[in-house]
Amino acid sequence: MNTTSLPCKELFSIPSHLVYLDGNSLGPPLRGSAELAAHVVNEEWGRELINAWNTEDWMSLPVTVANQIAPIIGAPQDSISAGDTLSIKAYQALAAAIQMRPNRQIVLSDSGNFPTDLYIAQGLIDLIDKSHKLRTPPPEEVLDNITEEVAVVYLTHVDYRTGRMHDMKAITEKAHQVGAVTIWDLAHSVGAVPLELQESQTEFAVGCTYKYLNGGPGAPAFIYVRPDIVTSIDPAIAGWMGHKSPFAMSLKYDPVHSVERFRIGTPSVVQFKLLQLALKVWQTLDMKEVRKRSVHLSKLFIDEIESRCPALTLTSPRSSAMRGSQVSFSYANAYSVIQALSDQGLIGDFREPNIMRFGITPLYLDEGDITRAAQILEQVVSDETWRRPQYEVRKTVT
Ligand SMILES: *Cc1c(COP(=O)(O)O)cnc(C)c1O
């Protein structure tokens, strides 16, 4: 198959007056998404009604889609289960990992982890009530904290705020040396950086598909489980879709002998279809090329911003080898600046306490977009446009 050359903007539907540097938070729709959703509603659901589960093969969507995700993260076929949300998949992975090390009490994460990951862990620890402890050292100190007390190393690979990337290989190796289980959250890695999950030997990985994979708001999440351990795990949240034979309606839970045991309930059909469309483009992309373009555009962005806006401080690692596919700067009035940028046609986002975050997504960004973004940012900062009172008002979603 021919590889798609980058950028491939024409495949996406993005308002032409915008520079969209927020694809790390919510990717844009592929062209044809609206027509596809309408087709599913009108022609499949609307005409076939409940028969569509069979006639349109809706029930196998989670398997088909999981196998489309696999090559993007270096995982073998049938090692991923798709569905639910990332928070739920993290819960399932952590519950399984804790059970795998019954004599250890430490769950090791880091202080840069995304809040939901930490809330899920603490909530689970409280529920289990067996003296587990969640440890959250600074990201730089994780490696030194991997000791024989640790049951699970539970980390987000690329920091959602700074874009700092953990050394997955070194951390996984050290964890395994001391007998700990690893879970990698790939929210900001899948579709952003090349991954070799199978090679890494990690037991678990989880991720979402609405960020760099462009699956749309509410798109299904996924969990990877190392194939040799799948059937030894009783998944937390034992749902009927993980049963060997869901429609036998048996009173006893008997999980299927595959990663599909991590399925829980009825799949979100329309979302799966939209994700499937978005994943098509990845079949013809070379992840190494995506990374090369991401590094190039990120460097250009950093150079442009640092020369035009000296008041901003780079909070992402300067070394591209230690950075995912986003660039963050701190600035005292970051929130207002992000609001003002939006009115000027540049979409980035704000993260507490004072971080401006910009996603560098090479599928639909080129050098011209990066330069334009830098010009807009320079203007908003130097004109102090951000001082207008309307830009101080906090919105529900930032
Ligand atoms: C985006 C993100 C989430 C979001 O979880 P949802 O269940 O999809 O809301 C969780 N963890 C990390 C690290 C993220 O970046």
CSV table of C-alpha atoms and ligand atoms in Angstrom, one decimal:
chain,number,residue,atom,x,y,z
A,1,MET,CA,0.0,0.0,0.0
A,2,ASN,CA,1.2,3.5,-0.8
A,3,THR,CA,2.0,5.7,2.2
A,4,THR,CA,0.1,9.0,2.6
A,5,SER,CA,2.4,12.0,2.5
A,6,LEU,CA,2.1,14.6,5.1
A,7,PRO,CA,0.3,16.8,5.7
A,8,CYS,CA,-2.9,15.3,4.5
A,9,LYS,CA,-5.1,18.3,5.4
A,10,GLU,CA,-7.6,17.6,2.6
A,11,LEU,CA,-8.8,14.5,4.6
A,12,PHE,CA,-10.0,16.7,7.5
A,13,SER,CA,-12.8,19.1,8.0
A,14,ILE,CA,-11.3,22.2,9.8
A,15,PRO,CA,-12.6,25.7,9.4
A,16,SER,CA,-10.1,27.4,7.0
A,17,HIS,CA,-9.7,30.5,9.1
A,18,LEU,CA,-8.3,28.6,12.1
A,19,VAL,CA,-4.9,27.3,13.1
A,20,TYR,CA,-5.9,24.3,15.2
A,21,LEU,CA,-3.2,23.5,17.8
A,22,ASP,CA,-5.5,21.5,20.1
A,23,GLY,CA,-5.6,18.1,18.3
A,24,ASN,CA,-3.9,16.7,21.4
A,25,SER,CA,-7.1,17.3,23.3
A,26,LEU,CA,-9.8,16.7,20.6
A,27,GLY,CA,-8.8,15.8,17.0
A,28,PRO,CA,-10.9,17.3,14.2
A,29,PRO,CA,-13.4,15.3,12.2
A,30,LEU,CA,-12.4,13.4,9.1
A,31,ARG,CA,-14.3,14.6,6.0
A,32,GLY,CA,-17.2,12.3,5.5
A,33,SER,CA,-17.9,11.9,9.3
A,34,ALA,CA,-21.2,13.7,9.1
A,35,GLU,CA,-22.4,11.6,6.2
A,36,LEU,CA,-21.2,8.4,7.8
A,37,ALA,CA,-23.1,9.2,11.1
A,38,ALA,CA,-26.2,10.0,9.1
A,39,HIS,CA,-25.9,6.8,7.2
A,40,VAL,CA,-25.6,4.8,10.4
A,41,VAL,CA,-28.6,6.5,11.9
A,42,ASN,CA,-30.8,6.5,8.8
A,43,GLU,CA,-29.8,3.4,6.8
A,44,GLU,CA,-28.6,1.0,9.5
A,45,TRP,CA,-30.4,1.9,12.8
A,46,GLY,CA,-33.4,3.6,11.0
A,47,ARG,CA,-34.1,0.8,8.6
A,48,GLU,CA,-32.8,-2.3,10.2
A,49,LEU,CA,-33.6,-1.4,13.8
A,50,ILE,CA,-32.5,-4.2,16.2
A,51,ASN,CA,-31.6,-6.5,13.3
A,52,ALA,CA,-28.7,-4.3,12.5
A,53,TRP,CA,-26.7,-5.9,15.3
A,54,ASN,CA,-26.5,-8.9,13.0
A,55,THR,CA,-27.1,-7.5,9.5
A,56,GLU,CA,-24.6,-4.7,9.9
A,57,ASP,CA,-22.3,-6.7,12.2
A,58,TRP,CA,-22.3,-4.0,14.8
A,59,MET,CA,-21.3,-6.5,17.5
A,60,SER,CA,-17.9,-7.1,16.0
A,61,LEU,CA,-17.0,-3.4,15.7
A,62,PRO,CA,-15.0,-3.4,19.0
A,63,VAL,CA,-12.8,-6.3,17.7
A,64,THR,CA,-12.3,-4.8,14.2
A,65,VAL,CA,-11.5,-1.4,15.6
A,66,ALA,CA,-9.1,-2.8,18.3
A,67,ASN,CA,-7.2,-4.6,15.5
A,68,GLN,CA,-7.0,-1.3,13.6
A,69,ILE,CA,-5.4,0.4,16.6
A,70,ALA,CA,-2.9,-2.4,17.2
A,71,PRO,CA,-0.4,-1.6,14.5
A,72,ILE,CA,-0.3,2.1,15.5
A,73,ILE,CA,1.0,1.1,18.9
A,74,GLY,CA,3.2,-1.9,18.0
A,75,ALA,CA,0.8,-4.4,19.5
A,76,PRO,CA,-0.1,-7.8,17.9
A,77,GLN,CA,-3.6,-8.6,16.6
A,78,ASP,CA,-6.2,-9.6,19.2
A,79,SER,CA,-4.3,-8.1,22.1
A,80,ILE,CA,-6.5,-5.0,22.5
A,81,SER,CA,-10.1,-4.5,23.7
A,82,ALA,CA,-11.9,-1.3,22.6
A,83,GLY,CA,-14.8,0.4,24.3
A,84,ASP,CA,-15.8,2.5,27.3
A,85,THR,CA,-13.7,5.4,28.4
A,86,LEU,CA,-10.1,5.7,29.3
A,87,SER,CA,-10.9,6.2,33.0
A,88,ILE,CA,-12.8,2.9,33.0
A,89,LYS,CA,-10.0,1.1,31.1
A,90,ALA,CA,-7.4,2.5,33.6
A,91,TYR,CA,-9.6,1.1,36.4
A,92,GLN,CA,-9.7,-2.3,34.9
A,93,ALA,CA,-5.9,-2.4,34.3
A,94,LEU,CA,-5.1,-1.2,37.8
A,95,ALA,CA,-7.5,-3.6,39.5
A,96,ALA,CA,-5.9,-6.5,37.5
A,97,ALA,CA,-2.4,-5.4,38.2
A,98,ILE,CA,-3.0,-5.0,42.0
A,99,GLN,CA,-4.4,-8.5,42.0
A,100,MET,CA,-1.3,-9.9,40.3
A,101,ARG,CA,0.9,-8.8,43.2
A,102,PRO,CA,-1.1,-9.6,46.3
A,103,ASN,CA,1.9,-9.2,48.7
A,104,ARG,CA,2.8,-5.7,47.6
A,105,GLN,CA,1.2,-2.5,48.6
A,106,ILE,CA,2.6,0.4,46.6
A,107,VAL,CA,1.1,1.8,43.5
A,108,LEU,CA,3.7,4.1,41.9
A,109,SER,CA,2.6,6.9,39.7
A,110,ASP,CA,3.9,10.5,39.5
A,111,SER,CA,2.9,14.0,40.4
A,112,GLY,CA,2.5,15.0,36.8
A,113,ASN,CA,-0.1,12.3,36.1
A,114,PHE,CA,-3.6,13.3,34.8
A,115,PRO,CA,-6.1,13.8,37.7
A,116,THR,CA,-8.5,11.0,36.6
A,117,ASP,CA,-5.7,8.5,36.6
A,118,LEU,CA,-4.8,9.4,40.2
A,119,TYR,CA,-8.5,9.6,41.3
A,120,ILE,CA,-9.1,6.2,39.9
A,121,ALA,CA,-6.2,4.8,41.7
A,122,GLN,CA,-7.0,6.3,45.1
A,123,GLY,CA,-10.7,5.3,44.7
A,124,LEU,CA,-9.7,1.7,44.0
A,125,ILE,CA,-7.2,1.6,46.8
A,126,ASP,CA,-9.9,2.9,49.2
A,127,LEU,CA,-12.4,0.3,48.0
A,128,ILE,CA,-10.0,-2.6,48.3
A,129,ASP,CA,-9.1,-1.4,51.8
A,130,LYS,CA,-5.9,-3.5,52.1
A,131,SER,CA,-3.4,-0.8,53.0
A,132,HIS,CA,-2.2,0.0,49.5
A,133,LYS,CA,-0.6,3.4,49.0
A,134,LEU,CA,-0.4,5.6,46.0
A,135,ARG,CA,3.0,7.2,45.6
A,136,THR,CA,3.5,10.2,43.4
A,137,PRO,CA,7.1,11.4,43.2
A,138,PRO,CA,8.0,14.0,40.6
A,139,PRO,CA,8.3,12.5,37.1
A,140,GLU,CA,12.1,12.7,37.1
A,141,GLU,CA,12.3,10.6,40.3
A,142,VAL,CA,10.1,7.7,39.2
A,143,LEU,CA,13.0,5.4,38.1
A,144,ASP,CA,14.6,5.7,41.6
A,145,ASN,CA,11.3,4.9,43.3
A,146,ILE,CA,10.9,1.6,41.6
A,147,THR,CA,11.7,-0.8,44.4
A,148,GLU,CA,10.7,-4.3,45.5
A,149,GLU,CA,7.8,-2.8,47.5
A,150,VAL,CA,6.1,-1.6,44.3
A,151,ALA,CA,3.2,-3.7,43.0
A,152,VAL,CA,2.4,-1.6,40.0
A,153,VAL,CA,4.1,1.2,38.1
A,154,TYR,CA,1.2,3.2,36.7
A,155,LEU,CA,2.2,6.1,34.5
A,156,THR,CA,1.1,8.3,31.7
A,157,HIS,CA,3.8,8.1,29.1
A,158,VAL,CA,3.6,11.7,27.8
A,159,ASP,CA,2.8,14.3,30.5
A,160,TYR,CA,-0.5,16.0,29.6
A,161,ARG,CA,0.8,19.4,30.7
A,162,THR,CA,4.4,19.6,29.8
A,163,GLY,CA,4.7,17.0,27.0
A,164,ARG,CA,7.6,15.4,28.9
A,165,MET,CA,7.9,11.8,27.8
A,166,HIS,CA,9.0,9.0,30.2
A,167,ASP,CA,11.6,6.4,29.0
A,168,MET,CA,9.1,3.6,28.6
A,169,LYS,CA,11.8,1.0,27.9
A,170,ALA,CA,14.0,1.9,30.9
A,171,ILE,CA,11.1,2.1,33.3
A,172,THR,CA,9.4,-1.1,32.2
A,173,GLU,CA,12.7,-3.0,32.4
A,174,LYS,CA,13.4,-1.7,35.9
A,175,ALA,CA,9.9,-2.5,37.0
A,176,HIS,CA,10.1,-6.0,35.7
A,177,GLN,CA,13.6,-6.5,37.3
A,178,VAL,CA,12.0,-5.8,40.8
A,179,GLY,CA,8.9,-7.8,40.0
A,180,ALA,CA,6.4,-5.0,39.5
A,181,VAL,CA,3.7,-4.9,36.9
A,182,THR,CA,3.5,-1.9,34.5
A,183,ILE,CA,0.6,0.1,33.1
A,184,TRP,CA,1.2,2.8,30.6
A,185,ASP,CA,-1.5,5.4,29.8
A,186,LEU,CA,-1.0,6.3,26.2
A,187,ALA,CA,-3.5,9.2,26.0
A,188,HIS,CA,-0.9,11.6,24.6
A,189,SER,CA,1.2,9.0,22.9
A,190,VAL,CA,-1.0,7.0,20.6
A,191,GLY,CA,-0.8,8.6,17.2
A,192,ALA,CA,1.7,11.1,18.5
A,193,VAL,CA,4.9,9.0,18.9
A,194,PRO,CA,6.0,5.6,17.6
A,195,LEU,CA,5.3,2.9,20.2
A,196,GLU,CA,6.5,-0.7,20.5
A,197,LEU,CA,4.2,-2.2,23.1
A,198,GLN,CA,4.8,-5.8,22.3
A,199,GLU,CA,8.6,-5.3,22.5
A,200,SER,CA,8.3,-3.3,25.7
A,201,GLN,CA,6.8,-6.4,27.5
A,202,THR,CA,4.5,-4.1,29.5
A,203,GLU,CA,1.6,-6.0,31.0
A,204,PHE,CA,-1.0,-3.3,30.3
A,205,ALA,CA,-1.5,-0.1,28.4
A,206,VAL,CA,-4.6,2.0,28.0
A,207,GLY,CA,-5.5,4.9,25.8
A,208,CYS,CA,-8.2,7.1,24.3
A,209,THR,CA,-8.9,7.7,20.6
A,210,TYR,CA,-10.4,11.2,20.5
A,211,LYS,CA,-7.0,13.0,20.8
A,212,TYR,CA,-4.4,12.3,18.2
A,213,LEU,CA,-6.4,9.5,16.5
A,214,ASN,CA,-9.3,11.9,15.7
A,215,GLY,CA,-12.1,9.5,16.7
A,216,GLY,CA,-14.4,12.3,17.9
A,217,PRO,CA,-15.8,13.4,21.2
A,218,GLY,CA,-16.8,10.3,23.2
A,219,ALA,CA,-14.9,7.9,21.0
A,220,PRO,CA,-14.2,4.5,22.6
A,221,ALA,CA,-11.0,3.9,24.6
A,222,PHE,CA,-8.9,0.8,24.6
A,223,ILE,CA,-6.9,-1.5,26.8
A,224,TYR,CA,-3.9,-3.6,25.8
A,225,VAL,CA,-3.2,-6.7,27.8
A,226,ARG,CA,0.0,-8.8,27.2
A,227,PRO,CA,-1.3,-11.9,25.5
A,228,ASP,CA,0.4,-14.4,27.8
A,229,ILE,CA,-1.5,-13.1,30.9
A,230,VAL,CA,-5.0,-12.4,29.5
A,231,THR,CA,-6.7,-15.6,30.5
A,232,SER,CA,-5.3,-15.5,34.0
A,233,ILE,CA,-7.1,-12.3,34.8
A,234,ASP,CA,-10.6,-11.9,36.1
A,235,PRO,CA,-11.5,-8.5,34.8
A,236,ALA,CA,-12.9,-6.0,37.3
A,237,ILE,CA,-16.3,-4.9,36.0
A,238,ALA,CA,-17.3,-8.3,34.8
A,239,GLY,CA,-19.8,-7.3,32.1
A,240,TRP,CA,-21.9,-9.5,29.9
A,241,MET,CA,-20.0,-8.5,26.8
A,242,GLY,CA,-16.9,-10.1,28.2
A,243,HIS,CA,-18.8,-13.4,28.7
A,244,LYS,CA,-17.9,-16.4,26.6
A,245,SER,CA,-21.4,-16.5,25.4
A,246,PRO,CA,-23.3,-13.3,26.2
A,247,PHE,CA,-26.6,-14.4,24.8
A,248,ALA,CA,-26.7,-17.7,26.7
A,249,MET,CA,-27.8,-15.3,29.5
A,250,SER,CA,-26.2,-17.6,32.0
A,251,LEU,CA,-26.4,-16.7,35.7
A,252,LYS,CA,-22.7,-17.4,36.1
A,253,TYR,CA,-19.9,-15.2,34.7
A,254,ASP,CA,-17.6,-17.2,32.5
A,255,PRO,CA,-15.2,-14.8,30.7
A,256,VAL,CA,-14.2,-15.4,27.1
A,257,HIS,CA,-10.6,-16.8,26.6
A,258,SER,CA,-9.3,-13.7,24.9
A,259,VAL,CA,-8.7,-10.0,25.5
A,260,GLU,CA,-12.4,-9.5,24.8
A,261,ARG,CA,-13.1,-10.4,28.4
A,262,PHE,CA,-12.3,-6.7,29.1
A,263,ARG,CA,-15.4,-5.7,27.2
A,264,ILE,CA,-18.1,-4.6,29.5
A,265,GLY,CA,-21.4,-3.6,27.9
A,266,THR,CA,-23.1,-2.6,24.6
A,267,PRO,CA,-20.7,-0.9,22.2
A,268,SER,CA,-21.3,2.7,21.2
A,269,VAL,CA,-22.0,2.0,17.6
A,270,VAL,CA,-22.0,5.5,16.0
A,271,GLN,CA,-18.8,6.4,17.8
A,272,PHE,CA,-17.1,3.2,16.7
A,273,LYS,CA,-18.1,3.9,13.1
A,274,LEU,CA,-16.6,7.4,13.3
A,275,LEU,CA,-13.4,6.1,14.8
A,276,GLN,CA,-13.2,3.4,12.2
A,277,LEU,CA,-13.2,6.1,9.5
A,278,ALA,CA,-10.6,8.1,11.3
A,279,LEU,CA,-8.4,5.0,11.7
A,280,LYS,CA,-8.4,4.4,8.0
A,281,VAL,CA,-5.8,7.1,7.4
A,282,TRP,CA,-3.4,5.5,9.9
A,283,GLN,CA,-3.3,2.4,7.7
A,284,THR,CA,-1.3,4.3,5.1
A,285,LEU,CA,0.8,6.5,7.5
A,286,ASP,CA,4.3,5.7,8.5
A,287,MET,CA,4.5,6.5,12.3
A,288,LYS,CA,8.2,7.3,11.9
A,289,GLU,CA,7.4,9.9,9.3
A,290,VAL,CA,4.6,11.3,11.5
A,291,ARG,CA,7.2,11.6,14.3
A,292,LYS,CA,9.8,13.2,12.0
A,293,ARG,CA,7.3,15.9,11.0
A,294,SER,CA,6.2,16.4,14.6
A,295,VAL,CA,9.7,17.0,15.8
A,296,HIS,CA,10.4,19.4,12.9
A,297,LEU,CA,7.2,21.4,13.4
A,298,SER,CA,7.7,21.5,17.2
A,299,LYS,CA,11.2,22.8,16.9
A,300,LEU,CA,10.0,25.4,14.4
A,301,PHE,CA,7.2,26.5,16.8
A,302,ILE,CA,9.6,26.7,19.8
A,303,ASP,CA,12.1,28.8,17.7
A,304,GLU,CA,9.4,31.1,16.4
A,305,ILE,CA,7.8,31.7,19.8
A,306,GLU,CA,11.1,32.2,21.7
A,307,SER,CA,12.2,34.8,19.2
A,308,ARG,CA,8.9,36.6,19.0
A,309,CYS,CA,7.6,36.3,22.6
A,310,PRO,CA,10.6,36.4,25.0
A,311,ALA,CA,8.1,36.8,28.0
A,312,LEU,CA,6.9,33.2,27.6
A,313,THR,CA,8.8,30.4,29.2
A,314,LEU,CA,9.1,27.0,27.6
A,315,THR,CA,7.8,24.3,30.0
A,316,SER,CA,8.3,21.4,27.7
A,317,PRO,CA,11.6,19.6,27.5
A,318,ARG,CA,13.8,21.3,24.9
A,319,SER,CA,15.2,18.0,23.7
A,320,SER,CA,12.8,16.4,21.2
A,321,ALA,CA,13.8,13.0,22.4
A,322,MET,CA,12.2,13.7,25.7
A,323,ARG,CA,9.0,15.3,24.4
A,324,GLY,CA,5.8,14.0,23.0
A,325,SER,CA,3.9,15.9,20.3
A,326,GLN,CA,2.9,19.0,22.1
A,327,VAL,CA,4.7,22.2,23.2
A,328,SER,CA,3.8,24.2,26.3
A,329,PHE,CA,4.8,27.6,27.5
A,330,SER,CA,4.0,29.2,30.8
A,331,TYR,CA,2.9,32.8,31.2
A,332,ALA,CA,1.3,34.6,34.1
A,333,ASN,CA,-1.9,35.4,32.1
A,334,ALA,CA,-2.0,32.2,30.2
A,335,TYR,CA,-5.8,31.7,30.6
A,336,SER,CA,-6.7,35.1,29.1
A,337,VAL,CA,-4.1,34.8,26.4
A,338,ILE,CA,-5.6,31.5,25.3
A,339,GLN,CA,-9.1,33.1,25.1
A,340,ALA,CA,-7.8,36.0,23.1
A,341,LEU,CA,-5.9,33.7,20.7
A,342,SER,CA,-9.1,31.9,20.0
A,343,ASP,CA,-10.7,35.1,18.8
A,344,GLN,CA,-7.8,35.7,16.5
A,345,GLY,CA,-8.0,32.2,14.9
A,346,LEU,CA,-5.5,30.3,16.9
A,347,ILE,CA,-6.8,27.4,19.1
A,348,GLY,CA,-4.6,26.1,21.8
A,349,ASP,CA,-5.6,25.4,25.4
A,350,PHE,CA,-4.9,26.3,29.0
A,351,ARG,CA,-3.9,24.0,31.8
A,352,GLU,CA,-3.6,25.0,35.5
A,353,PRO,CA,-1.8,26.9,36.8
A,354,ASN,CA,-0.4,29.0,34.0
A,355,ILE,CA,0.3,26.8,31.1
A,356,MET,CA,-0.5,27.4,27.4
A,357,ARG,CA,-0.5,24.1,25.6
A,358,PHE,CA,-0.2,23.6,21.8
A,359,GLY,CA,-0.7,20.3,20.1
A,360,ILE,CA,1.6,19.7,17.1
A,361,THR,CA,-0.3,17.3,14.8
A,362,PRO,CA,1.5,16.7,11.5
A,363,LEU,CA,-1.5,15.2,9.7
A,364,TYR,CA,-3.1,18.6,9.2
A,365,LEU,CA,-0.5,21.1,10.1
A,366,ASP,CA,2.3,22.5,8.0
A,367,GLU,CA,5.1,25.1,8.4
A,368,GLY,CA,2.7,27.9,7.3
A,369,ASP,CA,0.3,27.1,10.1
A,370,ILE,CA,3.1,27.1,12.6
A,371,THR,CA,4.4,30.5,11.5
A,372,ARG,CA,0.9,32.0,11.5
A,373,ALA,CA,0.3,30.7,15.0
A,374,ALA,CA,3.5,32.3,16.2
A,375,GLN,CA,2.5,35.6,14.5
A,376,ILE,CA,-0.9,35.6,16.2
A,377,LEU,CA,0.6,34.8,19.6
A,378,GLU,CA,3.2,37.5,19.2
A,379,GLN,CA,0.5,40.0,18.4
A,380,VAL,CA,-1.8,39.1,21.3
A,381,VAL,CA,1.1,39.3,23.8
A,382,SER,CA,2.6,42.5,22.5
A,383,ASP,CA,-0.8,44.3,22.0
A,384,GLU,CA,-2.0,43.0,25.3
A,385,THR,CA,-5.3,42.2,23.6
A,386,TRP,CA,-5.7,39.5,26.3
A,387,ARG,CA,-6.4,42.3,28.9
A,388,ARG,CA,-9.9,42.7,27.7
A,389,PRO,CA,-12.3,41.7,30.6
A,390,GLN,CA,-14.2,39.1,28.5
A,391,TYR,CA,-11.0,37.0,28.4
A,392,GLU,CA,-10.9,36.6,32.1
A,393,VAL,CA,-14.2,34.8,32.3
A,394,ARG,CA,-13.6,31.2,33.1
A,395,LYS,CA,-15.5,28.7,30.9
A,396,THR,CA,-16.7,25.3,32.0
A,397,VAL,CA,-14.2,23.5,29.8
A,398,THR,CA,-10.7,25.0,29.5
B,1,LIG,C1,-7.3,12.8,28.2
B,1,LIG,C2,-6.8,11.9,29.3
B,1,LIG,C3,-7.7,11.2,30.1
B,1,LIG,C4,-9.2,11.3,29.9
B,1,LIG,O1,-9.9,10.2,30.3
B,1,LIG,P1,-11.4,10.0,29.8
B,1,LIG,O2,-11.9,8.8,30.6
B,1,LIG,O3,-11.4,9.8,28.3
B,1,LIG,O4,-12.2,11.2,30.1
B,1,LIG,C5,-7.2,10.4,31.1
B,1,LIG,N1,-5.9,10.3,31.3
B,1,LIG,C6,-5.0,11.0,30.6
B,1,LIG,C7,-3.5,10.8,30.9
B,1,LIG,C8,-5.4,11.8,29.6
B,1,LIG,O5,-4.6,12.6,28.9
